Amino acid sequence: MALNKYSRIYTQDDSLPASQAMLIGSGLSDADLHKPFVGICSTGFEGNTCNMHLNGLADQVKVGVQEQGLVGLRFNTIGVSDGITNGTAGMRYSLVSREIIADSIEAMAGAHNYDALACVMGCDKNMPGALIAMARLNRPSLMVYGGTIKGGTFKGQQLNIVSCFEAYGKKLQGQISDEDYKGIIHNACPGPGACGGMYTANTMAAAIETLGMSVPFSSSSPAVSQEKQQECLTAGAYLRRLLELDLKPRDILVREAFENALVMTTVLGGSTNAVLHLIAIAHAAGVHLTMEDFQAVSNRTPVLADLKPSGKYLMEDLSALGGVPAVMKTLLNLGLLHGDLLTVTGQTLAENLADVQPLGAEQDLLRPLDNPIKADGHIQILYGNLASKGAVAKITGKEGLRFEGPAIVFNSEEELNEGITQGKIQPGQVVVIRYVGPKGGPGMPEMLKPTSAIIGAGLGDKVALITDGRFSGGTHGFVIGHVCPEAYDGGTIALVEDGDWIVLDAGTNTIDVQVDDALLELRRQQWQRPRPNVQQGVLLKYIRTVSDASRGCITDYQEDHVLEPTTPARANLA
């Protein structure tokens, strides 16, 4: 089988001399035109710790690709920093960037007929964007994670990016000096790498490694490490093997693989953003994944890892203990993972883990099954008159299972931030942040700045927050997001008024406002959809094309069309 079955369309057709002339003009030789072309995509850019080193890693990937007799062709796509944009209008572009990344990789690799694809990704939306593109293209592909950042320190205190957001709340309350506030800012991010806790980037990296779309240890090798450099250099050998086997993403991204990823996300106490992203990746792969699947996994899977934001440790601490493969081996031994699924190594998950040691009793980062942090999953799907199509709660066990109280309503994140500054938030309240959903935001921005400010002000365990927006992977507390239908679509969250009594119960998985149905209907008749917050450009296009959160906020949803999986769940490539 020819390994250049896509690129040969351009390189071997005598009727396309201009195509070949441009390739030769770009520095390729006649011999190169007979080799497979590997697109090497990076989301590297300056000005963000998550992405600042990725172009260098992509260069290393190219070295390894060339050593395997393949032609590596580097290109870039965009990235949006959640850490930089959180709490500003720029955050509206964050989730939108996932679609831009997916679309641009698909367009680039599809247009230029690359035979294989390597994506070097860093920040939160980079990785699901790349996986969506890989699944659409369905050509031999793998992802290289840029790696986690080292933890910072200041005056003996361990720091990470969320420390900065929470320091702002402490500053507002006069709990820290301006000097210490600046000291935290200057020391929280000591170099390259994605945010260090089990926030969205590390959650998705671990999920993708568990899916089988990155090589073992990719998700837990620190950004600045010899292991990360070696991973990049060996990517070429794995890509050549994938080409020889003709092993494609949809051979790997089968339903059981997503079940594995959901289990890993739950065990690690991962970000609720995984709900959106894994549903979207599954859609691209032709796998029907729903919020109910997350609930089913949560019902039978405990939270075992003591990782930030709710716990003690960072990803670099897990790396020192054996990384995500050690967790996988532990879970495989417990019968919690499907081991016979193919991965980008060309081997099964179980074969990849054959020589990996499980985590032992000498460490306390991963609890034993009989002493979990939480006996069931932290991701809970709630339904009720406030969320007839579902909402996503992150309940780690520290917040309790039930919260009820009077609503205090804010129609934007800016309103809420102002309310926090003015001291409007009181213990016992349910803070409602609406019109920040996929269409209302637009872009479903994360509410990390206000939640961190509330925690910093000492109210984290005294109020609950619900929103049709998202919560960052760095958020903790009694928080419920992804409320669907969103306010912009006339969901009940749009009808809530200050003082309405709201009951949130993660034990019964319900979310209700205790207002008479007749009064709610009267409010519904009086409700008017606000004008879109934007009048042109990519955000307006997003409003017009994005699905609701229950479907992963995808932009290519078709009501009556389901993409059929192209391969069986398990394949024998021996």
JSON list of N, CA and C in Angstrom, two decimals, residues 85 185 264 339:
[
{"chain": "A", "resi": 85, "resn": "THR", "atom": "N", "xyz": [-7.65, 36.01, 28.96]},
{"chain": "A", "resi": 85, "resn": "THR", "atom": "CA", "xyz": [-8.92, 36.64, 28.59]},
{"chain": "A", "resi": 85, "resn": "THR", "atom": "C", "xyz": [-10.00, 36.52, 29.66]},
{"chain": "A", "resi": 185, "resn": "ILE", "atom": "N", "xyz": [1.44, 37.60, 41.50]},
{"chain": "A", "resi": 185, "resn": "ILE", "atom": "CA", "xyz": [1.38, 37.75, 40.04]},
{"chain": "A", "resi": 185, "resn": "ILE", "atom": "C", "xyz": [2.73, 37.42, 39.41]},
{"chain": "A", "resi": 264, "resn": "MET", "atom": "N", "xyz": [-11.53, 8.34, 33.21]},
{"chain": "A", "resi": 264, "resn": "MET", "atom": "CA", "xyz": [-10.32, 9.05, 33.61]},
{"chain": "A", "resi": 264, "resn": "MET", "atom": "C", "xyz": [-10.66, 10.46, 34.09]},
{"chain": "A", "resi": 339, "resn": "GLY", "atom": "N", "xyz": [-9.23, -2.36, 28.05]},
{"chain": "A", "resi": 339, "resn": "GLY", "atom": "CA", "xyz": [-7.82, -2.45, 27.72]},
{"chain": "A", "resi": 339, "resn": "GLY", "atom": "C", "xyz": [-7.52, -2.88, 26.31]}
]
